[in-house]
CSV table of C-alpha atoms and ligand atoms in Angstrom, one decimal:
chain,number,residue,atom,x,y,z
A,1,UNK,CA,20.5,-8.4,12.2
A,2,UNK,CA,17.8,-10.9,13.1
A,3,UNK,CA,16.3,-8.3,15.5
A,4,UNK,CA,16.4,-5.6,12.9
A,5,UNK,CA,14.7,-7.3,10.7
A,6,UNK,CA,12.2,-9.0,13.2
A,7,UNK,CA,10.9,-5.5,14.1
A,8,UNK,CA,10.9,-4.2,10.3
A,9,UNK,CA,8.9,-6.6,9.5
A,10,UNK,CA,6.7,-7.1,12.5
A,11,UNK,CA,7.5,-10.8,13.2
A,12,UNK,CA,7.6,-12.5,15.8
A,13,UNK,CA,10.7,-15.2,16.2
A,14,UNK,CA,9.3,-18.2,15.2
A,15,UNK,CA,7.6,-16.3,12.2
A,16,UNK,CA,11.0,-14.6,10.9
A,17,UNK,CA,12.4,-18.0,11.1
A,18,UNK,CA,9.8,-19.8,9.2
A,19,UNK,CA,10.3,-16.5,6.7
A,20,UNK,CA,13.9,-17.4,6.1
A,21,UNK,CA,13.6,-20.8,5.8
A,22,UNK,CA,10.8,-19.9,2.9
A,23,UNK,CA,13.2,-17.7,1.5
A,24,UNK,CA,15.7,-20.4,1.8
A,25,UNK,CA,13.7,-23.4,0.4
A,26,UNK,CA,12.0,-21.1,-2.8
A,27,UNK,CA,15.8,-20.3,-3.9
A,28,UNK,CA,17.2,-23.1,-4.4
A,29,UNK,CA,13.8,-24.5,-6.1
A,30,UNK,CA,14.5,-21.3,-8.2
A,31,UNK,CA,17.3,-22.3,-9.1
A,32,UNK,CA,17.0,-26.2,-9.8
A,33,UNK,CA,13.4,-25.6,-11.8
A,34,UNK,CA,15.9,-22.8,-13.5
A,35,UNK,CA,18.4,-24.9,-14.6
A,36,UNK,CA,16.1,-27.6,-15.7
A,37,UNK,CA,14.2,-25.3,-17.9
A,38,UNK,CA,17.1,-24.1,-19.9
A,39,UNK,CA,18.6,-27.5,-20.0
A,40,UNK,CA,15.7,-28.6,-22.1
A,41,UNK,CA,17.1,-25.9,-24.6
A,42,UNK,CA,20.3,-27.4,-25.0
A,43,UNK,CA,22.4,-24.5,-24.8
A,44,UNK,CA,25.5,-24.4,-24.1
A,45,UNK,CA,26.7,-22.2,-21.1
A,46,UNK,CA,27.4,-19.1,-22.7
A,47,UNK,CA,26.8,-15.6,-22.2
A,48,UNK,CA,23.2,-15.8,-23.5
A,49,UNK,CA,22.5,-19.2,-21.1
A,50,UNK,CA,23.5,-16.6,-18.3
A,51,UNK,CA,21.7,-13.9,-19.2
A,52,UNK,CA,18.3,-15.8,-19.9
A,53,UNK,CA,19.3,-17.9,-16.2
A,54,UNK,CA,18.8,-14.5,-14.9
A,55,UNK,CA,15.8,-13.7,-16.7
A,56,UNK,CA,14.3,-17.1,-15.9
A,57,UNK,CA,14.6,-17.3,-12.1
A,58,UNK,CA,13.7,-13.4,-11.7
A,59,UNK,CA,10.8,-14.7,-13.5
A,60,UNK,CA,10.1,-17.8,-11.3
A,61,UNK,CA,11.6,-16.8,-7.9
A,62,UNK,CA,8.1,-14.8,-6.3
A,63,UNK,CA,6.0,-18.2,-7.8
A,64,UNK,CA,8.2,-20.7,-6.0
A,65,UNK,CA,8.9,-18.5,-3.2
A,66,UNK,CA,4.7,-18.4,-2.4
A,67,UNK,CA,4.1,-21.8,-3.6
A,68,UNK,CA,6.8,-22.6,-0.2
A,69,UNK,CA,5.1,-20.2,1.9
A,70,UNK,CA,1.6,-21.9,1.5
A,71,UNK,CA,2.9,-24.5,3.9
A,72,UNK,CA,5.0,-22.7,6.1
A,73,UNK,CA,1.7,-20.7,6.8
A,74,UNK,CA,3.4,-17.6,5.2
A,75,UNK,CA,1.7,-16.9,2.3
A,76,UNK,CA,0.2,-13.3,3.7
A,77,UNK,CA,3.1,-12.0,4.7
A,78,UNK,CA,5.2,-13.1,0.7
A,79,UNK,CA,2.0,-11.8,-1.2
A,80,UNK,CA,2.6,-8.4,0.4
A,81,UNK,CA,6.5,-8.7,0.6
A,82,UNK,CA,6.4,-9.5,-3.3
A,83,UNK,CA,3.8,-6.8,-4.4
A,84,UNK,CA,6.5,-4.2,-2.6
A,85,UNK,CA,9.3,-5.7,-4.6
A,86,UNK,CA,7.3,-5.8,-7.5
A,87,UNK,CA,6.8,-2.2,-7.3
A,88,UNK,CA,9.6,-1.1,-6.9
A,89,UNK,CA,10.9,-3.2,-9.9
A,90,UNK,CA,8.5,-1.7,-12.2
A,91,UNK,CA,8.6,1.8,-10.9
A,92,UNK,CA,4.8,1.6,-10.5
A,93,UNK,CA,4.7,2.3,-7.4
A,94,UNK,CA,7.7,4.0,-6.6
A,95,UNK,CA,6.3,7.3,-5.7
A,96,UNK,CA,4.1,5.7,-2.8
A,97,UNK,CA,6.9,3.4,-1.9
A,98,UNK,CA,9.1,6.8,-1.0
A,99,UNK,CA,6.1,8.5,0.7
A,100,UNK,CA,5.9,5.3,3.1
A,101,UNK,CA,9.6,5.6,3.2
A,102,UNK,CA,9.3,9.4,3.8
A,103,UNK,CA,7.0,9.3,6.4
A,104,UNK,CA,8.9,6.2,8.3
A,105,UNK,CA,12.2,8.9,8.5
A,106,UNK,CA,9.9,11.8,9.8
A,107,UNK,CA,8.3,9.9,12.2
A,108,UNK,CA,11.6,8.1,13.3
A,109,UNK,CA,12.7,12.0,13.6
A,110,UNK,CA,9.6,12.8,15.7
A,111,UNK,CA,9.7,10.4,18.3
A,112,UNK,CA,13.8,10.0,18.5
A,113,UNK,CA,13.7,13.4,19.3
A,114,UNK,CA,11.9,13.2,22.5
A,115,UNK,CA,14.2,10.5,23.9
A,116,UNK,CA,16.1,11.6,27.1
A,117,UNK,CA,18.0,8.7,28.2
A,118,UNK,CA,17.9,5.8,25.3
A,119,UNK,CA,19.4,2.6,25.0
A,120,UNK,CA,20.1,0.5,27.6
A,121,UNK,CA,20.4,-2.3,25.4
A,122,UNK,CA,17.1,-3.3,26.4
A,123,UNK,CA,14.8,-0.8,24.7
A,124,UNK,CA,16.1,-0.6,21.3
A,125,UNK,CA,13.5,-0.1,19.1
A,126,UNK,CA,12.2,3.2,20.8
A,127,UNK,CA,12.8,4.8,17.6
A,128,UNK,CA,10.6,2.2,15.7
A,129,UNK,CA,7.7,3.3,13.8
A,130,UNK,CA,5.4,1.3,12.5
A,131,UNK,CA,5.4,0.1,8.8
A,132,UNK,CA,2.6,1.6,7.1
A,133,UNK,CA,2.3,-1.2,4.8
A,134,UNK,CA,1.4,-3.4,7.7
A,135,UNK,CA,-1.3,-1.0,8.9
A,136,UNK,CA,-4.4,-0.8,6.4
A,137,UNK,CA,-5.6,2.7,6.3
A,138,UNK,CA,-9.1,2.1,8.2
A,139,UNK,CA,-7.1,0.7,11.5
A,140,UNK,CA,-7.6,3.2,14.2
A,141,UNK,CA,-4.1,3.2,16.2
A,142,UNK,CA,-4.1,3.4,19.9
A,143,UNK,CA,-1.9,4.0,22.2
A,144,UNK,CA,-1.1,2.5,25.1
A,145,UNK,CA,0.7,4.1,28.2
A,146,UNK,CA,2.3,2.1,30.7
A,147,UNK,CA,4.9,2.4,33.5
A,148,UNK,CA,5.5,-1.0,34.6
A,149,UNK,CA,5.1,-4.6,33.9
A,150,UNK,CA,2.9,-4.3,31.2
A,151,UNK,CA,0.7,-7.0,31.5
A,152,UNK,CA,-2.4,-5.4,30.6
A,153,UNK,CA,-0.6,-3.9,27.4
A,154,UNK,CA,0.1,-7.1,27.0
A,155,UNK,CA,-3.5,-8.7,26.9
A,156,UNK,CA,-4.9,-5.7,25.1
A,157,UNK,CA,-2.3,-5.7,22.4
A,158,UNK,CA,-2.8,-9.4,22.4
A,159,UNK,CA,-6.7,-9.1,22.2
A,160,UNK,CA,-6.4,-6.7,19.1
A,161,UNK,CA,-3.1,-8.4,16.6
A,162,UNK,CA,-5.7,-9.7,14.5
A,163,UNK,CA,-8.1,-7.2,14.8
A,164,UNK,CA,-9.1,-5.5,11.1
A,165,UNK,CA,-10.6,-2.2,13.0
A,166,UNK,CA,-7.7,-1.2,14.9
A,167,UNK,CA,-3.8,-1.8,16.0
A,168,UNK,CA,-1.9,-0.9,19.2
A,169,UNK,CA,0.4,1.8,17.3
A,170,UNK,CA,2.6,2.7,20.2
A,171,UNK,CA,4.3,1.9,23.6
A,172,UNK,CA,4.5,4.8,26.0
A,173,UNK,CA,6.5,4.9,28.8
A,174,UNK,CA,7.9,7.0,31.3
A,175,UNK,CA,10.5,4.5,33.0
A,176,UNK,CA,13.4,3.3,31.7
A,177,UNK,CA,13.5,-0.5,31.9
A,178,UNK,CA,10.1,-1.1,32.4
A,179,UNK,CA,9.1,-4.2,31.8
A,180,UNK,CA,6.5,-3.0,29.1
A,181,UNK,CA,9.5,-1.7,27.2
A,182,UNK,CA,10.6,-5.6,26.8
A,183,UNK,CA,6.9,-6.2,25.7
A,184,UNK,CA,7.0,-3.4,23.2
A,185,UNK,CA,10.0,-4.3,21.7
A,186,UNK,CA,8.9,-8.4,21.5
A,187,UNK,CA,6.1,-7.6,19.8
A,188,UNK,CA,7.7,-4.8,17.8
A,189,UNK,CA,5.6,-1.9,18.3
A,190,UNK,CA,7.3,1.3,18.9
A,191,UNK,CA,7.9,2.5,22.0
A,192,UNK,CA,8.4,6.0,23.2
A,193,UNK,CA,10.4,6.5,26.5
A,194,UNK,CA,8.9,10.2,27.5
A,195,UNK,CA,10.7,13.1,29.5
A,196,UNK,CA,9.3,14.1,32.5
A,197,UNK,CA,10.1,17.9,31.7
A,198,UNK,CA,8.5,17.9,28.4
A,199,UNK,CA,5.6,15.7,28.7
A,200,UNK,CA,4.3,18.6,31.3
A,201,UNK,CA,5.2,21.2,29.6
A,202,UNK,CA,3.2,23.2,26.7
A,203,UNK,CA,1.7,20.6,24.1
A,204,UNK,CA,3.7,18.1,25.6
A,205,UNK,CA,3.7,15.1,23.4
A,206,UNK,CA,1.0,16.0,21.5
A,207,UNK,CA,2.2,16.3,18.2
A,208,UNK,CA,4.2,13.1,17.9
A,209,UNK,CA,1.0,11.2,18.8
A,210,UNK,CA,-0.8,13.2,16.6
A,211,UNK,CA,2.1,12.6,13.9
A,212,UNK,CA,1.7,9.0,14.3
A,213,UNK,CA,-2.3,9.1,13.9
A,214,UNK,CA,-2.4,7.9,17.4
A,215,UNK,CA,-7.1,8.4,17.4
A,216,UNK,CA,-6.8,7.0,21.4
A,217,UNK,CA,-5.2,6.7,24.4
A,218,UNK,CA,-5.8,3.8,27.2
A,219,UNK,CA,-3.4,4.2,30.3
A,220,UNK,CA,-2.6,0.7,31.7
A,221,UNK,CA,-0.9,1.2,34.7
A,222,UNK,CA,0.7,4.6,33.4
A,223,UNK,CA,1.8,6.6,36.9
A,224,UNK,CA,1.9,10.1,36.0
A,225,UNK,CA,-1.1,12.5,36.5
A,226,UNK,CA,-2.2,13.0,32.1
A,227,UNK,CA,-1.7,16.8,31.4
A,228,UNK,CA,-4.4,19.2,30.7
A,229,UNK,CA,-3.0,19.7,27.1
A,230,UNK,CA,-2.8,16.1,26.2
A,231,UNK,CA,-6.8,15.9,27.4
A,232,UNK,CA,-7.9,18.9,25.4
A,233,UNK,CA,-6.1,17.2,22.7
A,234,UNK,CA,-7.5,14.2,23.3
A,235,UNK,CA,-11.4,14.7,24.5
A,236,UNK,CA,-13.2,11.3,25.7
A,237,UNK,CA,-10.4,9.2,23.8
A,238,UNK,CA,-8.4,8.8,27.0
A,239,UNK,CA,-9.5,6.3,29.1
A,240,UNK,CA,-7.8,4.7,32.5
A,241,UNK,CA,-8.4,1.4,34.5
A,242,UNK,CA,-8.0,1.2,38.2
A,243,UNK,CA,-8.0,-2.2,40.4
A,244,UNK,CA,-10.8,-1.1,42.6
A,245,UNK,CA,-14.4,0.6,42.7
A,246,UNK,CA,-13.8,4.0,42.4
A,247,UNK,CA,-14.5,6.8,44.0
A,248,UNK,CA,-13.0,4.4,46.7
A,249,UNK,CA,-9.3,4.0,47.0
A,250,UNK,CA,-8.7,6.1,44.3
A,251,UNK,CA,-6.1,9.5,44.0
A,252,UNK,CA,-2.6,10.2,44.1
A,253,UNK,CA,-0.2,7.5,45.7
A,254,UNK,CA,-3.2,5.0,45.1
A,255,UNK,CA,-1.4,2.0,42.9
A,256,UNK,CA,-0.2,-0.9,42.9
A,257,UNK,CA,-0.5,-2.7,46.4
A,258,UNK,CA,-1.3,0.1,48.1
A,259,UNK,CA,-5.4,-0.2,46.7
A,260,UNK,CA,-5.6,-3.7,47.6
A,261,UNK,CA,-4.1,-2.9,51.4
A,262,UNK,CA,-6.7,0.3,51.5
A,263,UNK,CA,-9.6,-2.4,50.5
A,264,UNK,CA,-8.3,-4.9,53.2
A,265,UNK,CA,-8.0,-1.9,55.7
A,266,UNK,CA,-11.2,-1.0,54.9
A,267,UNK,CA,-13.2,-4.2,55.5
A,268,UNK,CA,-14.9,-3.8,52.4
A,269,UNK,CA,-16.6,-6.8,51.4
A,270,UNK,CA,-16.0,-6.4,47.4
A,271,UNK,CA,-13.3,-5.3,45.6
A,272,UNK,CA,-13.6,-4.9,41.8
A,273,UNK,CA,-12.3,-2.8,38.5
A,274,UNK,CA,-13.2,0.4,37.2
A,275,UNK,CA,-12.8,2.0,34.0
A,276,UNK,CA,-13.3,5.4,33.4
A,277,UNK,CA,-12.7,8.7,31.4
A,278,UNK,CA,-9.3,10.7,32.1
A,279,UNK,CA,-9.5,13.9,33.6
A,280,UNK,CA,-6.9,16.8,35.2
A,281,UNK,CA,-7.3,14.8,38.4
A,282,UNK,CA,-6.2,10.8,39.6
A,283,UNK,CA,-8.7,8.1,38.9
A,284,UNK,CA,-11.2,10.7,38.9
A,285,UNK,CA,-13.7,10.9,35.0
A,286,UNK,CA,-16.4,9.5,34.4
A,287,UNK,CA,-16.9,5.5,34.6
A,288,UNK,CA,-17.6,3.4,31.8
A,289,UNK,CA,-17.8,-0.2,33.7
A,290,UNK,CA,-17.0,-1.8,36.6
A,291,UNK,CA,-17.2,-5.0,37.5
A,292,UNK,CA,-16.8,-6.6,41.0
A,293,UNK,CA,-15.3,-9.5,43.1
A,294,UNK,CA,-15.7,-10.6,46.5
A,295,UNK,CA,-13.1,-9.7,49.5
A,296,UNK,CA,-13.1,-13.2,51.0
A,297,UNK,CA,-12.1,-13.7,54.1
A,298,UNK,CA,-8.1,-14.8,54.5
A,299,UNK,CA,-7.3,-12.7,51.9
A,300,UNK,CA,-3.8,-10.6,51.9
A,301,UNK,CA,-3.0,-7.7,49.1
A,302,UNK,CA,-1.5,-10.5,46.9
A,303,UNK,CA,-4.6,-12.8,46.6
A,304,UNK,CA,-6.8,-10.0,46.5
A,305,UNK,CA,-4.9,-8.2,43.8
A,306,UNK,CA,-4.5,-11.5,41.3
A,307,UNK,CA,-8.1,-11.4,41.2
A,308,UNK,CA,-8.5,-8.0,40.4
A,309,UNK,CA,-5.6,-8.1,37.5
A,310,UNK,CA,-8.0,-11.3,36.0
A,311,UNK,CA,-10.5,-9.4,36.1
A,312,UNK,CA,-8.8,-6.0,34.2
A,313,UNK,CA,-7.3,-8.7,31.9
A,314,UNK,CA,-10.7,-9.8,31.3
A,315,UNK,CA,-13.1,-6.5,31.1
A,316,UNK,CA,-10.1,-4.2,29.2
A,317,UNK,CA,-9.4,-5.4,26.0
A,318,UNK,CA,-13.1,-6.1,25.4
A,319,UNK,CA,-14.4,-2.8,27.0
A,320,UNK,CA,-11.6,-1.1,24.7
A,321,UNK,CA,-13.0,-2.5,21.2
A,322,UNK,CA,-16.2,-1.1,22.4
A,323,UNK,CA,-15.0,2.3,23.4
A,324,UNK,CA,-13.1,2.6,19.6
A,325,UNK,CA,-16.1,1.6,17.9
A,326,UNK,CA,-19.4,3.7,19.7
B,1,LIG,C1,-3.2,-2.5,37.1
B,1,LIG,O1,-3.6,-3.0,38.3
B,1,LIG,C2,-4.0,-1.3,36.7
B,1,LIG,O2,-5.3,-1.4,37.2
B,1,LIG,C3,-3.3,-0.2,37.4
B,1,LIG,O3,-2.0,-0.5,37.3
B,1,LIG,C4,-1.8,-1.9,37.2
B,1,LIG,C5,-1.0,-2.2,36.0
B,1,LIG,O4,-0.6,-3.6,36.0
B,1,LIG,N1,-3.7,1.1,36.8
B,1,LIG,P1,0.2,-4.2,34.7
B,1,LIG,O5,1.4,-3.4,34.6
B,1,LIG,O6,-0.7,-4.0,33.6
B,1,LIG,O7,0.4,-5.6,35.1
């Protein structure tokens, strides 16, 4: 239940904790300011004390409940949650609050769709789409393809949580168990586990990004080769980092440990990152920036790698706000 509504809400832990002890604290003030008030009427408790009780802490629960949140450093997320209820109490803004609702079970449809093996207990909210209340309309949503650990996802979705210009939408991945998946679903963004099968074939995954406004794409350790459809879809908004100086110990098989050991075996004296454009071929478009380290001497793939990933960890998240915004 606390996971459920962790990602509904797009909380962390700690947050959804401090929310329910909010909610706890602002109901019983409800209630005691409640009963104070109407015992300085004197009534007696009848059917009409009841009734106006109702009325009274209906009245006073979203005051006490923001006045509480003030100090529990919640007062953003009760303003919104208490405009939505307020809403939907009036009728006011019913009709939009179905859209939203609408669109949530579309794109739910969408991406649970594509899912070929879900649910290993560990990637559960696969099928989570973003709440659009959360999202302002001007955020530009990105997407962020990964296959394995994830720790650049994580810096870059990190780098941009408070960002008012734009909002890692969605988690794709093509391997079940990843450890991006665990990122994805502790931060609660959606995540898409993709189908090798489909992802090559015809428009691919096109329309669910394009269903989920996804405007760009940043691979982050994502293994597969990007198909031609999803780059015509997609021109100059796909971008890729790689942990050395391209065109050197770049291509097919090149990841991972295997760069670093092709640096070593090399002799090259630096060692660095590049970012670039995607294109039909491996770590092959056009480069936005690299930026360089030494190869010191003593150094094994390990070392040499660490400094590299500080250096992507660095140079992405940055490079990336750039990118969105030229
Ligand atoms: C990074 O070294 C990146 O350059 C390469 O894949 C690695 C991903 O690492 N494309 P992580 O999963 O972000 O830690």
């Amino acid at each position: 239940m606390f996971d459920k509504l962790q990602a509904k809400w797009k909380v962390k832990g700690w947050q959804l904790a401090l929310i329910l002890v909010t909610f706890a604290i602002g109901g019983s003030l409800t209630g005691w300011v409640g009963r104070k008030l109407l015992g300085l009427t004197g009534m007696e408790h009848g059917v009409l004390y009841y009734v106006l009780y109702v009325i009274v802490i209906t009245l006073l629960w979203p005051m006490a409940v923001i006045l509480v949140s003030i100090p529990f450093g919640q007062y953003p997320f009760f303003i919104k949650y208490i405009k939505r209820i307020g809403g939907r109490m009036v009728g006011k803004s019913h009709a939009r609050v179905v859209e939203e609702e609408k669109e949530l079970a579309v794109g739910q449809l969408a991406v649970g769709n594509q899912q070929p093996s879900m649910d290993d207990g560990q990637n559960k909210n696969q099928s989570q789409i973003p709440d659009p209340q959360s999202l302002t309309p001007n955020h530009t949503k990105i997407a962020v393809f990964a296959s394995g650990g994830g720790s650049n996802a994580q810096k870059i979705i990190d780098y941009f949580k408070n960002s008012s210009r734009a909002t890692i939408a969605l988690i794709v991945c093509n391997k079940p168990g990843a450890g991006v998946l665990s990122i994805a679903q502790q931060e609660a963004i959606p995540s898409l586990l993709i189908d090798k099968e489909k992802f090559f074939r015809g428009n691919g995954y096109v329309d669910e990004l394009k269903s989920l406004d996804i405007e760009f794409i940043v691979l982050a350790g994502f293994l597969w080769k990007i198909p031609i459809a999803l780059i015509k879809n997609y021109p100059n908004k796909i971008i890729n980092i790689h942990p050395a100086l391209l065109p050197k110990h770049g291509g097919k098989g090149m990841y991972g440990h295997f760069v670093h050991e092709a640096v070593l075996a090399a002799g090259d004296t630096e060692s660095g990152i590049s970012i670039h454009y995607v294109d039909e071929q491996y770590d092959h478009g056009r480069t936005i920036l690299q930026v360089t380290c030494p190869v010191l001497a003593g150094d094994t793939p390990d070392l040499l790698a660490k400094r590299v990933l500080a250096l992507e960890h660095e140079h992405y998240p940055k490079l990336i706000e750039k990118w969105i915004g030229r």
